[in-house]
Amino acid sequence: MKNHKDVVTLLHQIFLSAGTGSNKQLEAVRALGRAGGPQAAQVIEQIYREAFSGSALQMACVAALGEAARGCAAGAEDSE
């Protein structure tokens, strides 16, 4: 692993290779949240939008976004 981006990319690949609704997918989302940062948050958001409404996967995404936000400075301006 060269950097944070590589870790986030690998976690996303693990998520994509796991069976739909599997524990492996949920753990990959949780790991993305712990990895934190804007790239992880984007991936989590994408997963959230594509998941079934009210599913365990969506709920894991909500928690993961909260974790990912911890790594971002409060009040920091967006890069967009």
PDB file of C-alpha atoms in Angstrom:
ATOM      1  CA  MET A   1       0.000   0.000   0.000  1.00  0.00           C
ATOM      2  CA  LYS A   2       1.430   3.296  -1.046  1.00  0.00           C
ATOM      3  CA  ASN A   3      -1.038   5.696   0.525  1.00  0.00           C
ATOM      4  CA  HIS A   4      -4.491   6.316   1.959  1.00  0.00           C
ATOM      5  CA  LYS A   5      -6.079   6.370  -1.505  1.00  0.00           C
ATOM      6  CA  ASP A   6      -4.755   2.863  -2.176  1.00  0.00           C
ATOM      7  CA  VAL A   7      -6.337   1.607   1.055  1.00  0.00           C
ATOM      8  CA  VAL A   8      -9.712   3.162   0.196  1.00  0.00           C
ATOM      9  CA  THR A   9      -9.545   1.711  -3.328  1.00  0.00           C
ATOM     10  CA  LEU A  10      -8.730  -1.756  -1.979  1.00  0.00           C
ATOM     11  CA  LEU A  11     -11.578  -1.599   0.536  1.00  0.00           C
ATOM     12  CA  HIS A  12     -13.970  -0.579  -2.242  1.00  0.00           C
ATOM     13  CA  GLN A  13     -12.767  -3.500  -4.374  1.00  0.00           C
ATOM     14  CA  ILE A  14     -13.338  -5.859  -1.445  1.00  0.00           C
ATOM     15  CA  PHE A  15     -16.862  -4.450  -1.076  1.00  0.00           C
ATOM     16  CA  LEU A  16     -17.584  -4.933  -4.780  1.00  0.00           C
ATOM     17  CA  SER A  17     -16.294  -8.519  -4.789  1.00  0.00           C
ATOM     18  CA  ALA A  18     -18.399  -9.547  -1.781  1.00  0.00           C
ATOM     19  CA  GLY A  19     -21.855 -11.054  -2.131  1.00  0.00           C
ATOM     20  CA  THR A  20     -24.778  -8.642  -1.981  1.00  0.00           C
ATOM     21  CA  GLY A  21     -25.870  -8.073   1.605  1.00  0.00           C
ATOM     22  CA  SER A  22     -23.057 -10.209   2.991  1.00  0.00           C
ATOM     23  CA  ASN A  23     -21.221  -9.621   6.243  1.00  0.00           C
ATOM     24  CA  LYS A  24     -18.112  -9.020   4.138  1.00  0.00           C
ATOM     25  CA  GLN A  25     -19.829  -6.052   2.471  1.00  0.00           C
ATOM     26  CA  LEU A  26     -20.895  -4.617   5.818  1.00  0.00           C
ATOM     27  CA  GLU A  27     -17.382  -4.988   7.219  1.00  0.00           C
ATOM     28  CA  ALA A  28     -15.883  -3.326   4.132  1.00  0.00           C
ATOM     29  CA  VAL A  29     -18.225  -0.348   4.627  1.00  0.00           C
ATOM     30  CA  ARG A  30     -17.296  -0.140   8.308  1.00  0.00           C
ATOM     31  CA  ALA A  31     -13.614  -0.263   7.367  1.00  0.00           C
ATOM     32  CA  LEU A  32     -14.130   2.544   4.859  1.00  0.00           C
ATOM     33  CA  GLY A  33     -15.629   4.617   7.659  1.00  0.00           C
ATOM     34  CA  ARG A  34     -12.652   3.929   9.891  1.00  0.00           C
ATOM     35  CA  ALA A  35     -10.285   4.812   7.035  1.00  0.00           C
ATOM     36  CA  GLY A  36     -12.006   8.203   6.842  1.00  0.00           C
ATOM     37  CA  GLY A  37     -11.321  11.130   4.587  1.00  0.00           C
ATOM     38  CA  PRO A  38     -13.138  12.642   1.629  1.00  0.00           C
ATOM     39  CA  GLN A  39     -12.452   9.789  -0.805  1.00  0.00           C
ATOM     40  CA  ALA A  40     -13.828   7.203   1.617  1.00  0.00           C
ATOM     41  CA  ALA A  41     -16.864   9.400   2.242  1.00  0.00           C
ATOM     42  CA  GLN A  42     -17.532   9.588  -1.515  1.00  0.00           C
ATOM     43  CA  VAL A  43     -17.363   5.809  -1.843  1.00  0.00           C
ATOM     44  CA  ILE A  44     -19.648   5.340   1.161  1.00  0.00           C
ATOM     45  CA  GLU A  45     -22.124   7.843  -0.285  1.00  0.00           C
ATOM     46  CA  GLN A  46     -22.156   5.971  -3.596  1.00  0.00           C
ATOM     47  CA  ILE A  47     -22.766   2.662  -1.803  1.00  0.00           C
ATOM     48  CA  TYR A  48     -25.532   4.257   0.274  1.00  0.00           C
ATOM     49  CA  ARG A  49     -27.340   5.601  -2.803  1.00  0.00           C
ATOM     50  CA  GLU A  50     -27.201   2.204  -4.550  1.00  0.00           C
ATOM     51  CA  ALA A  51     -28.327   0.163  -1.517  1.00  0.00           C
ATOM     52  CA  PHE A  52     -31.913  -0.862  -0.846  1.00  0.00           C
ATOM     53  CA  SER A  53     -33.802   1.682   1.225  1.00  0.00           C
ATOM     54  CA  GLY A  54     -33.742   0.824   4.924  1.00  0.00           C
ATOM     55  CA  SER A  55     -31.339  -2.073   4.458  1.00  0.00           C
ATOM     56  CA  ALA A  56     -28.622  -3.066   6.902  1.00  0.00           C
ATOM     57  CA  LEU A  57     -26.145  -1.867   4.287  1.00  0.00           C
ATOM     58  CA  GLN A  58     -27.664   1.626   4.250  1.00  0.00           C
ATOM     59  CA  MET A  59     -27.564   1.754   8.043  1.00  0.00           C
ATOM     60  CA  ALA A  60     -23.910   0.676   7.995  1.00  0.00           C
ATOM     61  CA  CYS A  61     -23.247   3.490   5.510  1.00  0.00           C
ATOM     62  CA  VAL A  62     -24.825   6.053   7.835  1.00  0.00           C
ATOM     63  CA  ALA A  63     -22.588   4.937  10.689  1.00  0.00           C
ATOM     64  CA  ALA A  64     -19.545   4.790   8.396  1.00  0.00           C
ATOM     65  CA  LEU A  65     -20.130   8.343   7.178  1.00  0.00           C
ATOM     66  CA  GLY A  66     -20.150   9.495  10.785  1.00  0.00           C
ATOM     67  CA  GLU A  67     -16.846   7.734  11.364  1.00  0.00           C
ATOM     68  CA  ALA A  68     -15.363   9.150   8.158  1.00  0.00           C
ATOM     69  CA  ALA A  69     -16.378  12.662   9.201  1.00  0.00           C
ATOM     70  CA  ARG A  70     -14.286  12.343  12.363  1.00  0.00           C
ATOM     71  CA  GLY A  71     -11.184  12.452  10.199  1.00  0.00           C
ATOM     72  CA  CYS A  72     -12.218  15.739   8.598  1.00  0.00           C
ATOM     73  CA  ALA A  73     -11.521  19.043  10.285  1.00  0.00           C
ATOM     74  CA  ALA A  74     -14.685  20.709  11.571  1.00  0.00           C
ATOM     75  CA  GLY A  75     -15.413  23.872   9.627  1.00  0.00           C
ATOM     76  CA  ALA A  76     -12.928  23.027   6.895  1.00  0.00           C
ATOM     77  CA  GLU A  77     -13.937  24.383   3.524  1.00  0.00           C
ATOM     78  CA  ASP A  78     -14.896  21.983   0.789  1.00  0.00           C
ATOM     79  CA  SER A  79     -12.429  21.523  -2.034  1.00  0.00           C
ATOM     80  CA  GLU A  80     -15.186  21.817  -4.651  1.00  0.00           C
TER      81      GLU A  80
END
